[in-house]
């Protein structure tokens, strides 16, 4: 492992041209973001929800293009025109795709069916269909990784800058 202090690191960073400097920094952010994402997926699997259907693909890491930084978020992505690339959906018993991850993080209120609308009257009375308790796997990840991510980022920043300097340095 290469030992490097802050002065040497800043000098090495200034030796690189701006494009390579940004590449090195993005590489470090990507590495740190992937570690946080991996921890979030692990926490999702430990939460008790069934992740065999590819639910974990709904957790994604984004490295910002213009600014220095990243975020790890949950969400969904619809399929493209060829039917590929769908992420973060759960198929229910009625074969409908539902964005479960968003609801699983924060939970839901109690839901009820309607017994009557302006057009349609049901044979059964309205009833409770339940609620989801909040799993808070992303919040748990944030608490676990808050302190670790700065150390990880510093270490991966050193490594990527030294690697870029070795490859593109003068």
C-alpha atoms as one frame of an Amber mdcrd trajectory, in Angstrom:
protein
   0.000   0.000   0.000   1.190   3.484  -0.831   1.416   5.901   2.091   0.509
   9.447   1.208  -0.108  12.584   3.247  -2.378  15.503   2.312   0.396  17.717
   0.870   1.729  14.993  -1.414  -1.808  14.136  -2.480  -2.699  17.730  -3.357
   0.574  18.121  -5.304  -0.117  14.890  -7.155  -3.636  16.078  -7.900  -2.352
  19.374  -9.326   0.096  17.507 -11.578  -2.785  15.850 -13.396  -4.672  17.667
 -16.138  -8.273  18.609 -15.205  -9.896  15.810 -17.208  -7.736  13.116 -15.605
  -8.200  14.713 -12.180 -11.974  14.470 -12.547 -11.686  10.867 -13.797  -9.644
   9.919 -10.740 -12.106  11.552  -8.377 -15.104   9.939 -10.068 -13.434   6.551
  -9.811 -13.007   7.053  -6.076 -16.631   8.158  -5.673 -17.845   5.190  -7.706
 -15.896   2.773  -5.523 -17.282   4.297  -2.315 -20.826   4.396  -3.749 -20.666
   0.725  -4.676 -19.626  -0.207  -1.130 -22.611   1.721   0.269 -24.897   0.095
  -2.319 -23.613  -3.358  -1.373 -24.358  -2.646   2.297 -27.866  -1.412   1.380
 -28.576  -4.601  -0.587 -27.389  -6.657   2.377 -29.679  -4.722   4.723 -32.590
  -5.207   2.299 -32.018  -8.966   2.272 -31.831  -9.049   6.086 -35.078  -7.098
   6.432 -37.164 -10.176   5.688 -38.639  -9.103   2.346 -38.410 -11.602  -0.522
 -35.606 -10.383  -2.789 -35.444 -13.425  -5.083 -37.457 -11.633  -7.769 -34.718
  -9.074  -8.416 -35.946  -6.462  -5.974 -32.356  -5.617  -5.007 -31.764  -4.230
  -8.512 -33.918  -1.252  -7.488 -31.100   0.030  -5.272 -28.728   2.060  -7.399
 -25.735   4.303  -6.989 -25.332   7.523  -8.959 -22.048   9.410  -9.308 -22.743
  13.033 -10.221 -21.293  14.286 -13.498 -20.735  17.983 -12.871 -20.149  18.022
  -9.100 -18.017  15.846  -6.862 -20.181  13.340  -5.011 -22.601  10.448  -5.214
 -25.882   9.149  -3.866 -27.350   5.732  -3.281 -31.083   5.642  -3.818 -34.045
   3.340  -4.302 -36.384   3.532  -7.231 -37.739   1.785 -10.258 -36.907   1.697
 -13.929 -39.320   0.649 -16.634 -38.282  -1.716 -19.386 -37.052  -0.367 -22.699
 -38.847  -0.984 -26.005 -37.263  -4.445 -26.233 -38.534  -5.429 -22.767 -35.112
  -5.351 -21.084 -33.755  -3.291 -18.208 -36.669  -3.336 -15.778 -35.540  -2.795
 -12.178 -37.110  -2.574  -8.752 -40.567  -3.962  -9.513 -42.419  -6.826  -7.855
 -45.007  -8.865  -9.753 -48.070  -9.521  -7.592 -50.693 -12.281  -7.790 -52.677
 -10.360 -10.397 -49.513 -10.219 -12.546 -49.205  -6.455 -12.045 -45.838  -4.756
 -11.536 -45.635  -2.779  -8.296 -42.832  -0.511  -6.958 -42.543  -2.301  -3.617
 -39.107  -0.918  -2.616 -40.391   2.628  -2.277 -43.218   1.484  -0.009 -40.995
  -0.942   1.920 -38.610   1.803   3.039 -41.228   4.162   4.500 -44.179   1.830
   5.021 -47.786   2.632   4.110 -50.928   3.738   5.881 -53.845   1.342   6.368
 -55.704   0.884   3.093 -59.405   0.181   2.590 -61.537  -0.850  -0.356 -64.522
   1.234  -1.327 -67.955  -0.289  -1.040 -69.534   2.076  -3.511 -68.552   4.605
  -6.179 -70.741   6.897  -8.306 -70.965   4.288 -11.057 -70.436   0.951  -9.378
 -71.790  -0.679  -6.214 -69.958  -3.711  -4.820 -71.696  -6.785  -3.496 -69.352
  -6.884  -0.466 -68.837  -4.110   2.068 -65.616  -2.117   2.062 -62.883  -3.675
   4.144 -59.310  -3.160   5.314 -56.602  -4.472   2.975 -53.743  -3.894   5.400
 -50.629  -1.782   5.675 -46.883  -2.236   5.224 -44.622  -1.680   8.181 -41.548
   0.428   7.402 -38.416  -1.694   6.902 -36.069   1.332   6.889 -33.174  -0.583
   5.308 -31.772   2.567   3.648 -31.885   4.486   6.930 -30.021   1.612   8.613
 -27.442   1.701   5.801 -26.992   5.457   6.197 -26.343   5.094   9.928 -23.912
   2.200   9.429 -21.949   3.728   6.577 -21.867   7.413   7.581 -18.536   7.182
   9.391 -17.028   4.473   7.204 -17.703   6.241   3.894 -15.362   9.180   4.614
 -12.462   6.857   5.409 -13.266   4.689   2.410 -13.520   7.743   0.170 -10.188
   9.124   1.358  -8.466   5.802   0.829  -9.966   5.190  -2.618  -9.200   8.819
  -3.582  -5.526   8.269  -2.737  -5.444   5.041  -4.711  -7.159   6.422  -7.795
  -5.052   9.609  -7.866  -1.826   7.629  -7.556  -3.008   5.221 -10.233  -3.888
   8.096 -12.581  -0.576   9.816 -11.836   1.294   6.629 -12.609  -0.599   6.225
 -15.882  -0.874   9.849 -17.106   1.643  11.747 -14.953   4.456  13.804 -16.386
